[in-house]
mmCIF file of C-alpha atoms and ligand atoms in Angstrom:
data_model
loop_
_atom_site.group_PDB
_atom_site.id
_atom_site.type_symbol
_atom_site.label_atom_id
_atom_site.label_comp_id
_atom_site.label_asym_id
_atom_site.label_seq_id
_atom_site.Cartn_x
_atom_site.Cartn_y
_atom_site.Cartn_z
ATOM 1 C CA UNK A 1 254.501 283.292 239.974
ATOM 2 C CA UNK A 2 251.373 282.897 237.816
ATOM 3 C CA UNK A 3 251.656 282.781 233.333
ATOM 4 C CA UNK A 4 252.242 286.139 232.450
ATOM 5 C CA UNK A 5 248.682 285.770 229.882
ATOM 6 C CA UNK A 6 245.832 287.866 230.860
ATOM 7 C CA UNK A 7 242.958 289.549 229.954
ATOM 8 C CA UNK A 8 242.613 292.884 230.401
ATOM 9 C CA UNK A 9 239.049 294.804 230.616
ATOM 10 C CA UNK A 10 238.633 298.104 230.613
ATOM 11 C CA UNK A 11 235.013 299.751 232.558
ATOM 12 C CA UNK A 12 235.212 302.986 230.339
ATOM 13 C CA UNK A 13 235.727 301.906 227.170
ATOM 14 C CA UNK A 14 232.355 299.824 227.691
ATOM 15 C CA UNK A 15 230.653 302.938 228.729
ATOM 16 C CA UNK A 16 232.051 304.672 225.867
ATOM 17 C CA UNK A 17 231.187 302.216 223.519
ATOM 18 C CA UNK A 18 227.338 302.056 225.443
ATOM 19 C CA UNK A 19 227.356 306.490 224.434
ATOM 20 C CA UNK A 20 227.911 305.860 221.054
ATOM 21 C CA UNK A 21 225.064 303.516 220.975
ATOM 22 C CA UNK A 22 223.210 306.440 222.170
ATOM 23 C CA UNK A 23 223.977 308.830 219.709
ATOM 24 C CA UNK A 24 223.456 306.419 216.861
ATOM 25 C CA UNK A 25 219.716 305.147 218.626
ATOM 26 C CA UNK A 26 218.513 308.065 219.007
ATOM 27 C CA UNK A 27 215.519 308.238 221.456
ATOM 28 C CA UNK A 28 215.311 304.442 221.407
ATOM 29 C CA UNK A 29 216.482 302.831 224.579
ATOM 30 C CA UNK A 30 218.818 300.075 225.028
ATOM 31 C CA UNK A 31 218.756 296.713 226.788
ATOM 32 C CA UNK A 32 222.622 296.405 226.842
ATOM 33 C CA UNK A 33 223.314 292.436 225.732
ATOM 34 C CA UNK A 34 225.457 290.397 228.221
ATOM 35 C CA UNK A 35 224.710 286.654 227.625
ATOM 36 C CA UNK A 36 227.899 284.503 228.066
ATOM 37 C CA UNK A 37 228.959 285.886 230.472
ATOM 38 C CA UNK A 38 228.820 289.531 228.737
ATOM 39 C CA UNK A 39 230.664 288.091 225.392
ATOM 40 C CA UNK A 40 233.721 286.860 228.216
ATOM 41 C CA UNK A 41 234.118 290.236 229.841
ATOM 42 C CA UNK A 42 232.825 289.376 232.952
ATOM 43 C CA UNK A 43 228.701 290.353 234.090
ATOM 44 C CA UNK A 44 229.762 292.187 237.167
ATOM 45 C CA UNK A 45 232.145 294.624 235.837
ATOM 46 C CA UNK A 46 229.974 294.606 232.126
ATOM 47 C CA UNK A 47 226.877 295.499 234.816
ATOM 48 C CA UNK A 48 229.071 298.406 236.547
ATOM 49 C CA UNK A 49 229.676 299.571 233.098
ATOM 50 C CA UNK A 50 226.375 299.966 231.927
ATOM 51 C CA UNK A 51 224.980 301.475 234.501
ATOM 52 C CA UNK A 52 222.834 304.144 232.409
ATOM 53 C CA UNK A 53 221.517 301.199 230.491
ATOM 54 C CA UNK A 54 217.918 301.234 230.524
ATOM 55 C CA UNK A 55 217.695 297.395 230.689
ATOM 56 C CA UNK A 56 220.424 294.633 230.509
ATOM 57 C CA UNK A 57 219.711 291.418 228.162
ATOM 58 C CA UNK A 58 220.358 287.474 228.521
ATOM 59 C CA UNK A 59 220.114 284.285 228.009
ATOM 60 C CA UNK A 60 221.496 282.495 231.481
ATOM 61 C CA UNK A 61 219.315 282.568 234.470
ATOM 62 C CA UNK A 62 221.550 282.182 237.126
ATOM 63 C CA UNK A 63 223.341 285.068 235.068
ATOM 64 C CA UNK A 64 220.359 287.161 235.637
ATOM 65 C CA UNK A 65 220.193 285.740 238.949
ATOM 66 C CA UNK A 66 223.430 287.406 239.630
ATOM 67 C CA UNK A 67 222.914 290.212 238.405
ATOM 68 C CA UNK A 68 219.716 290.586 240.916
ATOM 69 C CA UNK A 69 222.407 290.073 243.648
ATOM 70 C CA UNK A 70 224.805 292.813 242.441
ATOM 71 C CA UNK A 71 222.289 295.184 242.905
ATOM 72 C CA UNK A 72 220.851 295.871 238.859
ATOM 73 C CA UNK A 73 217.345 296.819 239.678
ATOM 74 C CA UNK A 74 216.157 297.753 236.451
ATOM 75 C CA UNK A 75 214.467 295.918 233.795
ATOM 76 C CA UNK A 76 216.450 292.473 232.675
ATOM 77 C CA UNK A 77 215.354 290.178 229.604
ATOM 78 C CA UNK A 78 215.911 286.342 228.939
ATOM 79 C CA UNK A 79 216.399 286.702 225.542
ATOM 80 C CA UNK A 80 215.753 282.892 224.505
ATOM 81 C CA UNK A 81 212.539 283.178 227.233
ATOM 82 C CA UNK A 82 211.806 280.310 230.244
ATOM 83 C CA UNK A 83 214.046 276.204 229.499
ATOM 84 C CA UNK A 84 210.549 274.899 232.005
ATOM 85 C CA UNK A 85 208.267 276.022 234.557
ATOM 86 C CA UNK A 86 210.999 276.851 237.252
ATOM 87 C CA UNK A 87 212.390 279.645 235.371
ATOM 88 C CA UNK A 88 209.030 281.508 234.373
ATOM 89 C CA UNK A 89 208.945 281.164 238.574
ATOM 90 C CA UNK A 90 212.369 282.321 238.963
ATOM 91 C CA UNK A 91 211.553 285.398 236.392
ATOM 92 C CA UNK A 92 208.534 286.236 238.716
ATOM 93 C CA UNK A 93 210.548 286.103 241.704
ATOM 94 C CA UNK A 94 213.470 288.224 240.393
ATOM 95 C CA UNK A 95 211.302 290.682 238.173
ATOM 96 C CA UNK A 96 212.949 289.330 235.099
ATOM 97 C CA UNK A 97 211.183 289.726 231.521
ATOM 98 C CA UNK A 98 210.517 286.421 229.340
ATOM 99 C CA UNK A 99 210.803 286.249 225.579
ATOM 100 C CA UNK A 100 207.911 283.570 223.854
ATOM 101 C CA UNK A 101 209.251 282.325 221.440
ATOM 102 C CA UNK A 102 207.063 279.355 221.220
ATOM 103 C CA UNK A 103 204.276 277.337 221.859
ATOM 104 C CA UNK A 104 205.335 275.263 225.011
ATOM 105 C CA UNK A 105 206.652 278.464 226.623
ATOM 106 C CA UNK A 106 202.511 279.900 225.743
ATOM 107 C CA UNK A 107 201.836 276.882 227.510
ATOM 108 C CA UNK A 108 204.139 276.640 230.234
ATOM 109 C CA UNK A 109 202.072 279.953 230.769
ATOM 110 C CA UNK A 110 198.554 278.824 231.272
ATOM 111 C CA UNK A 111 199.483 275.692 233.118
ATOM 112 C CA UNK A 112 200.665 278.651 235.366
ATOM 113 C CA UNK A 113 203.635 278.448 237.876
ATOM 114 C CA UNK A 114 203.881 281.657 238.030
ATOM 115 C CA UNK A 115 200.410 283.538 239.595
ATOM 116 C CA UNK A 116 201.364 286.872 239.627
ATOM 117 C CA UNK A 117 201.351 288.541 235.850
ATOM 118 C CA UNK A 118 204.295 288.512 234.143
ATOM 119 C CA UNK A 119 206.580 290.580 231.709
ATOM 120 C CA UNK A 120 206.335 289.067 227.509
ATOM 121 C CA UNK A 121 208.490 289.597 224.911
ATOM 122 C CA UNK A 122 206.486 288.310 221.908
ATOM 123 C CA UNK A 123 209.007 286.955 219.629
ATOM 124 C CA UNK A 124 208.750 286.798 215.228
ATOM 125 C CA UNK A 125 210.166 285.049 213.238
ATOM 126 C CA UNK A 126 211.107 287.297 210.442
ATOM 127 C CA UNK A 127 213.332 285.024 208.375
ATOM 128 C CA UNK A 128 216.367 283.784 210.514
ATOM 129 C CA UNK A 129 214.058 280.503 211.278
ATOM 130 C CA UNK A 130 215.960 279.664 214.848
ATOM 131 C CA UNK A 131 213.138 281.364 217.559
ATOM 132 C CA UNK A 132 210.103 282.620 216.863
ATOM 133 C CA UNK A 133 206.422 282.658 215.317
ATOM 134 C CA UNK A 134 205.464 282.749 212.018
ATOM 135 C CA UNK A 135 202.402 285.352 211.548
ATOM 136 C CA UNK A 136 199.319 283.410 212.184
ATOM 137 C CA UNK A 137 200.539 281.899 215.257
ATOM 138 C CA UNK A 138 202.188 285.398 216.453
ATOM 139 C CA UNK A 139 198.760 286.472 216.678
ATOM 140 C CA UNK A 140 197.054 283.695 218.072
ATOM 141 C CA UNK A 141 199.935 283.045 220.453
ATOM 142 C CA UNK A 142 199.232 287.097 221.198
ATOM 143 C CA UNK A 143 195.689 286.300 221.714
ATOM 144 C CA UNK A 144 196.070 283.400 224.729
ATOM 145 C CA UNK A 145 198.273 285.242 226.334
ATOM 146 C CA UNK A 146 196.430 288.605 226.198
ATOM 147 C CA UNK A 147 193.298 286.441 227.527
ATOM 148 C CA UNK A 148 195.127 284.218 229.954
ATOM 149 C CA UNK A 149 195.710 286.947 233.048
ATOM 150 C CA UNK A 150 199.362 285.039 233.245
ATOM 151 C CA UNK A 151 200.293 288.171 231.113
ATOM 152 C CA UNK A 152 201.563 291.924 232.159
ATOM 153 C CA UNK A 153 203.253 293.726 229.497
ATOM 154 C CA UNK A 154 203.210 292.104 226.259
ATOM 155 C CA UNK A 155 206.174 293.500 223.791
ATOM 156 C CA UNK A 156 207.225 292.751 220.749
ATOM 157 C CA UNK A 157 210.672 291.825 219.180
ATOM 158 C CA UNK A 158 212.521 290.108 216.194
ATOM 159 C CA UNK A 159 216.344 289.296 215.200
ATOM 160 C CA UNK A 160 217.341 289.793 211.467
ATOM 161 C CA UNK A 161 219.241 287.411 209.525
ATOM 162 C CA UNK A 162 220.845 289.920 207.296
ATOM 163 C CA UNK A 163 221.300 292.985 209.312
ATOM 164 C CA UNK A 164 225.103 293.611 208.122
ATOM 165 C CA UNK A 165 224.088 293.556 204.793
ATOM 166 C CA UNK A 166 223.067 297.082 202.797
ATOM 167 C CA UNK A 167 218.236 296.534 202.908
ATOM 168 C CA UNK A 168 218.990 292.969 204.700
ATOM 169 C CA UNK A 169 216.778 294.495 206.972
ATOM 170 C CA UNK A 170 213.755 295.772 204.790
ATOM 171 C CA UNK A 171 211.609 292.884 204.061
ATOM 172 C CA UNK A 172 212.049 291.349 207.239
ATOM 173 C CA UNK A 173 211.456 294.972 209.475
ATOM 174 C CA UNK A 174 207.974 295.448 207.141
ATOM 175 C CA UNK A 175 206.931 292.229 207.691
ATOM 176 C CA UNK A 176 207.763 292.943 212.211
ATOM 177 C CA UNK A 177 206.091 295.997 211.721
ATOM 178 C CA UNK A 178 202.811 294.555 210.470
ATOM 179 C CA UNK A 179 202.435 291.509 212.345
ATOM 180 C CA UNK A 180 202.528 294.080 215.387
ATOM 181 C CA UNK A 181 200.471 296.094 213.609
ATOM 182 C CA UNK A 182 197.790 297.520 215.789
ATOM 183 C CA UNK A 183 198.959 295.792 219.058
ATOM 184 C CA UNK A 184 199.505 297.341 222.140
ATOM 185 C CA UNK A 185 203.445 297.540 223.312
ATOM 186 C CA UNK A 186 206.229 298.155 222.515
ATOM 187 C CA UNK A 187 208.889 297.042 219.932
ATOM 188 C CA UNK A 188 212.393 295.680 219.674
ATOM 189 C CA UNK A 189 214.214 294.275 216.504
ATOM 190 C CA UNK A 190 218.244 296.138 216.010
ATOM 191 C CA UNK A 191 221.566 294.340 217.291
ATOM 192 C CA UNK A 192 224.387 296.471 216.673
ATOM 193 C CA UNK A 193 224.711 296.344 212.881
ATOM 194 C CA UNK A 194 220.707 297.456 212.651
ATOM 195 C CA UNK A 195 221.215 299.987 215.256
ATOM 196 C CA UNK A 196 224.575 300.698 213.557
ATOM 197 C CA UNK A 197 223.328 300.546 209.871
ATOM 198 C CA UNK A 198 219.116 300.569 209.955
ATOM 199 C CA UNK A 199 217.781 303.822 211.612
ATOM 200 C CA UNK A 200 214.301 303.320 210.941
ATOM 201 C CA UNK A 201 214.289 299.571 212.459
ATOM 202 C CA UNK A 202 215.342 301.343 216.343
ATOM 203 C CA UNK A 203 211.779 301.574 217.556
ATOM 204 C CA UNK A 204 211.044 301.772 221.476
ATOM 205 C CA UNK A 205 214.057 299.418 222.287
ATOM 206 C CA UNK A 206 217.661 298.341 220.463
ATOM 207 C CA UNK A 207 219.445 295.189 221.646
ATOM 208 C CA UNK A 208 223.590 296.544 220.737
ATOM 209 C CA UNK A 209 225.823 293.281 222.146
ATOM 210 C CA UNK A 210 228.964 293.451 220.172
ATOM 211 C CA UNK A 211 229.376 297.060 219.312
ATOM 212 C CA UNK A 212 229.096 297.530 222.952
ATOM 213 C CA UNK A 213 232.890 295.387 223.623
ATOM 214 C CA UNK A 214 234.290 297.482 220.547
ATOM 215 C CA UNK A 215 234.064 295.112 218.331
ATOM 216 C CA UNK A 216 232.613 295.639 214.470
ATOM 217 C CA UNK A 217 229.348 293.364 213.223
ATOM 218 C CA UNK A 218 230.832 294.222 209.815
ATOM 219 C CA UNK A 219 232.865 292.185 208.087
ATOM 220 C CA UNK A 220 234.074 295.575 205.899
ATOM 221 C CA UNK A 221 233.867 298.687 208.456
ATOM 222 C CA UNK A 222 236.400 298.091 211.363
ATOM 223 C CA UNK A 223 235.344 298.718 215.301
ATOM 224 C CA UNK A 224 237.715 302.357 215.040
ATOM 225 C CA UNK A 225 235.939 303.790 211.829
ATOM 226 C CA UNK A 226 232.443 303.260 213.860
ATOM 227 C CA UNK A 227 234.296 304.779 217.046
ATOM 228 C CA UNK A 228 234.056 302.031 219.169
ATOM 229 C CA UNK A 229 236.751 301.013 221.408
ATOM 230 C CA UNK A 230 237.914 297.688 222.038
ATOM 231 C CA UNK A 231 237.156 296.662 225.588
ATOM 232 C CA UNK A 232 239.661 293.985 225.924
ATOM 233 C CA UNK A 233 243.218 293.083 225.846
ATOM 234 C CA UNK A 234 244.288 289.550 225.554
ATOM 235 C CA UNK A 235 248.007 290.134 226.636
ATOM 236 C CA UNK A 236 250.939 288.132 227.421
ATOM 237 C CA UNK A 237 255.041 287.882 227.168
ATOM 238 C CA UNK A 238 257.680 286.001 225.480
ATOM 239 C CA UNK A 239 258.677 283.207 227.277
ATOM 240 C CA UNK A 240 261.695 282.234 225.276
ATOM 241 C CA UNK A 241 263.329 283.302 222.021
ATOM 242 C CA UNK A 242 265.248 280.606 219.274
ATOM 243 C CA UNK A 243 267.431 281.851 216.660
ATOM 244 C CA UNK A 244 267.033 280.000 212.666
ATOM 245 C CA UNK A 245 269.155 279.154 210.635
ATOM 246 C CA UNK A 246 267.773 278.766 206.862
ATOM 247 C CA UNK A 247 265.632 275.908 206.087
ATOM 248 C CA UNK A 248 265.093 275.599 210.102
ATOM 249 C CA UNK A 249 261.285 274.673 210.640
ATOM 250 C CA UNK A 250 259.202 276.264 213.782
ATOM 251 C CA UNK A 251 256.734 274.496 215.718
ATOM 252 C CA UNK A 252 254.587 270.854 214.943
ATOM 253 C CA UNK A 253 254.942 269.939 211.472
ATOM 254 C CA UNK A 254 256.832 272.836 210.851
ATOM 255 C CA UNK A 255 253.941 274.831 209.083
ATOM 256 C CA UNK A 256 257.221 277.279 209.148
ATOM 257 C CA UNK A 257 260.764 277.244 207.676
ATOM 258 C CA UNK A 258 262.789 280.045 207.731
ATOM 259 C CA UNK A 259 264.161 281.547 204.250
ATOM 260 C CA UNK A 260 267.275 282.865 205.907
ATOM 261 C CA UNK A 261 268.319 283.132 209.310
ATOM 262 C CA UNK A 262 266.146 285.154 211.582
ATOM 263 C CA UNK A 263 264.874 285.287 215.742
ATOM 264 C CA UNK A 264 261.798 284.045 216.405
ATOM 265 C CA UNK A 265 259.471 284.472 220.328
ATOM 266 C CA UNK A 266 258.036 281.936 222.051
ATOM 267 C CA UNK A 267 254.958 283.709 223.579
ATOM 268 C CA UNK A 268 252.206 281.922 226.501
ATOM 269 C CA UNK A 269 249.456 282.153 225.054
ATOM 270 C CA UNK A 270 247.998 278.917 222.792
ATOM 271 C CA UNK A 271 244.330 277.644 222.134
ATOM 272 C CA UNK A 272 243.466 276.500 225.676
ATOM 273 C CA UNK A 273 244.101 280.421 226.234
ATOM 274 C CA UNK A 274 241.913 281.179 223.808
ATOM 275 C CA UNK A 275 243.684 282.204 221.051
ATOM 276 C CA UNK A 276 242.541 279.979 217.389
ATOM 277 C CA UNK A 277 244.595 278.067 217.237
ATOM 278 C CA UNK A 278 243.136 278.143 212.601
ATOM 279 C CA UNK A 279 244.977 281.674 212.846
ATOM 280 C CA UNK A 280 246.797 281.683 209.164
ATOM 281 C CA UNK A 281 250.163 282.455 208.929
ATOM 282 C CA UNK A 282 250.947 286.175 209.062
ATOM 283 C CA UNK A 283 248.340 287.106 211.997
ATOM 284 C CA UNK A 284 249.230 290.603 213.267
ATOM 285 C CA UNK A 285 251.369 290.380 216.875
ATOM 286 C CA UNK A 286 252.509 292.771 218.596
ATOM 287 C CA UNK A 287 255.850 292.341 220.620
ATOM 288 C CA UNK A 288 257.562 294.917 222.894
ATOM 289 C CA UNK A 289 254.931 297.662 221.698
ATOM 290 C CA UNK A 290 255.767 296.788 217.579
ATOM 291 C CA UNK A 291 254.055 295.307 214.982
ATOM 292 C CA UNK A 292 254.568 291.497 213.840
ATOM 293 C CA UNK A 293 253.451 288.021 212.221
ATOM 294 C CA UNK A 294 252.558 284.943 214.018
ATOM 295 C CA UNK A 295 254.573 282.013 212.789
ATOM 296 C CA UNK A 296 253.815 278.198 212.232
ATOM 297 C CA UNK A 297 251.444 276.365 214.257
ATOM 298 C CA UNK A 298 249.195 278.017 216.827
ATOM 299 C CA UNK A 299 249.648 275.363 220.330
ATOM 300 C CA UNK A 300 248.164 274.499 223.338
ATOM 301 C CA UNK A 301 250.101 276.923 225.483
ATOM 302 C CA UNK A 302 252.214 278.595 223.167
ATOM 303 C CA UNK A 303 252.740 280.495 220.034
ATOM 304 C CA UNK A 304 255.188 281.940 217.881
ATOM 305 C CA UNK A 305 256.237 285.542 216.583
ATOM 306 C CA UNK A 306 258.486 287.256 213.860
ATOM 307 C CA UNK A 307 261.156 289.127 215.959
ATOM 308 C CA UNK A 308 262.179 290.182 212.628
ATOM 309 C CA UNK A 309 261.332 293.929 213.235
ATOM 310 C CA UNK A 310 262.301 293.684 216.606
ATOM 311 C CA UNK A 311 265.519 293.946 217.113
ATOM 312 C CA UNK A 312 266.119 294.227 220.451
ATOM 313 C CA UNK A 313 263.333 291.825 222.097
ATOM 314 C CA UNK A 314 264.406 289.887 224.932
ATOM 315 C CA UNK A 315 262.473 287.522 227.310
ATOM 316 C CA UNK A 316 259.945 289.293 229.436
ATOM 317 C CA UNK A 317 258.861 291.653 226.919
ATOM 318 C CA UNK A 318 255.153 292.584 226.663
ATOM 319 C CA UNK A 319 252.709 291.050 224.274
ATOM 320 C CA UNK A 320 249.109 291.908 222.713
ATOM 321 C CA UNK A 321 247.701 289.443 221.030
ATOM 322 C CA UNK A 322 244.510 291.872 221.122
ATOM 323 C CA UNK A 323 243.853 294.832 222.303
ATOM 324 C CA UNK A 324 243.457 298.432 221.474
ATOM 325 C CA UNK A 325 246.595 298.295 218.482
ATOM 326 C CA UNK A 326 246.064 294.572 217.577
ATOM 327 C CA UNK A 327 242.067 294.564 216.417
ATOM 328 C CA UNK A 328 240.200 291.643 217.741
ATOM 329 C CA UNK A 329 238.344 291.568 214.414
ATOM 330 C CA UNK A 330 241.560 291.065 212.425
ATOM 331 C CA UNK A 331 242.612 288.484 214.392
ATOM 332 C CA UNK A 332 239.307 286.683 214.031
ATOM 333 C CA UNK A 333 239.384 287.652 210.411
ATOM 334 C CA UNK A 334 242.829 285.891 209.812
ATOM 335 C CA UNK A 335 240.960 282.774 211.421
ATOM 336 C CA UNK A 336 237.870 282.253 209.386
ATOM 337 C CA UNK A 337 235.711 283.370 212.303
ATOM 338 C CA UNK A 338 234.226 286.638 213.945
ATOM 339 C CA UNK A 339 234.866 288.482 217.249
ATOM 340 C CA UNK A 340 232.229 286.935 218.333
ATOM 341 C CA UNK A 341 233.916 284.265 218.734
ATOM 342 C CA UNK A 342 237.348 285.112 220.166
ATOM 343 C CA UNK A 343 236.031 287.036 222.798
ATOM 344 C CA UNK A 344 233.595 284.528 224.244
ATOM 345 C CA UNK A 345 236.401 281.855 224.062
ATOM 346 C CA UNK A 346 238.675 283.130 226.716
ATOM 347 C CA UNK A 347 239.381 280.306 228.714
ATOM 348 C CA UNK A 348 239.100 280.133 232.663
ATOM 349 C CA UNK A 349 242.768 279.372 232.947
ATOM 350 C CA UNK A 350 243.943 283.193 231.882
ATOM 351 C CA UNK A 351 244.234 285.363 234.495
ATOM 352 C CA UNK A 352 241.754 288.960 234.585
ATOM 353 C CA UNK A 353 243.413 292.085 235.184
ATOM 354 C CA UNK A 354 240.761 294.918 235.447
ATOM 355 C CA UNK A 355 241.781 298.709 233.906
ATOM 356 C CA UNK A 356 240.031 301.948 234.649
HETATM 357 C C1 LIG B 401 223.053 288.287 221.079
HETATM 358 C C2 LIG B 401 221.713 289.022 220.556
HETATM 359 C C3 LIG B 401 221.715 290.228 220.095
HETATM 360 C C4 LIG B 401 223.228 291.018 220.126
HETATM 361 O O1 LIG B 401 223.141 290.885 218.635
HETATM 362 P P1 LIG B 401 224.971 291.830 218.455
HETATM 363 O O2 LIG B 401 224.986 291.219 216.858
HETATM 364 O O3 LIG B 401 225.940 290.707 219.119
HETATM 365 O O4 LIG B 401 224.788 293.048 219.062
HETATM 366 C C5 LIG B 401 220.782 290.781 219.670
HETATM 367 N N1 LIG B 401 219.316 290.114 220.131
HETATM 368 C C6 LIG B 401 219.165 288.902 220.412
HETATM 369 C C7 LIG B 401 217.934 288.283 220.630
HETATM 370 C C8 LIG B 401 220.131 288.479 220.579
HETATM 371 O O5 LIG B 401 220.508 286.951 220.809
#
């Protein structure tokens, strides 16, 4: 018998969320971001669900290879560009577009492992201070690439530091438009938060990630309120029940103590499955269709829930840790993290199920 712990991914929810992006982004084309195994949802499955996207964007070259092997014919954008000369050769063979964000990548291109012209996305650092050129070196890199004969298209991108804050993109967008002014190429700036919140930033291509998976990029607006559908369900079953007396403790360190007689359910899911160990007391959990709460410390393979609201709960009952009833963002918030981290952290041992 396999453990009852599973992750179910809904293709139709992914497709719905892509349509939602289209509604919001108007005429802009869509790079569906599928890095980190499609935010933990499965790369090939996401590829099928995002068949209507204009391109797929990721950071892993083995992932790009898998996409081509699985039959993806449309553009693929490598968001961190090439890590070495071999990658540039691979980009040529697989027809991948490469971000160019630093002078080493320019030098590699000029040194020329790849012989044919490559599709490039020159990246501007608009204040995130992670990847990208500042304004003077951006123009210089552009000229070097243009003159090299190694560049086919050169398009332009930046990535925001504060896109989820009101007005958080204004100065960065202005600087990006300034540094690319008069240059012939397409422009891409928007992650999910900017797709939703900053119509002026949509430009030629948007790059949504987390919203495609049905989680929110904001800390104060739910995915449901944004018209998104959760694509991932983390589920399991009750594998034990304990009757407690007043004063009994639960789990390692007795983090929770019963103040009155009560029943608790033991659920086969722990931090080694990807459930956050730091989930706070009272994090919501669905048991047999009823909302209840986490009690005690999350262990490697198990966690415990209060069965008080579910009088007839029994071993074998279905549990949803997150999904369409318990938003992943609720669990994330209770664990001092974001939905992104939880969906990417589902462990290898968790059984994967496809649902329509
Ligand atoms: C991950 C990523 C995105 C998508 O961001 P979300 O917040 O998940 O929408 C877009 N652009 C770049 C460069 C990224 O690395």
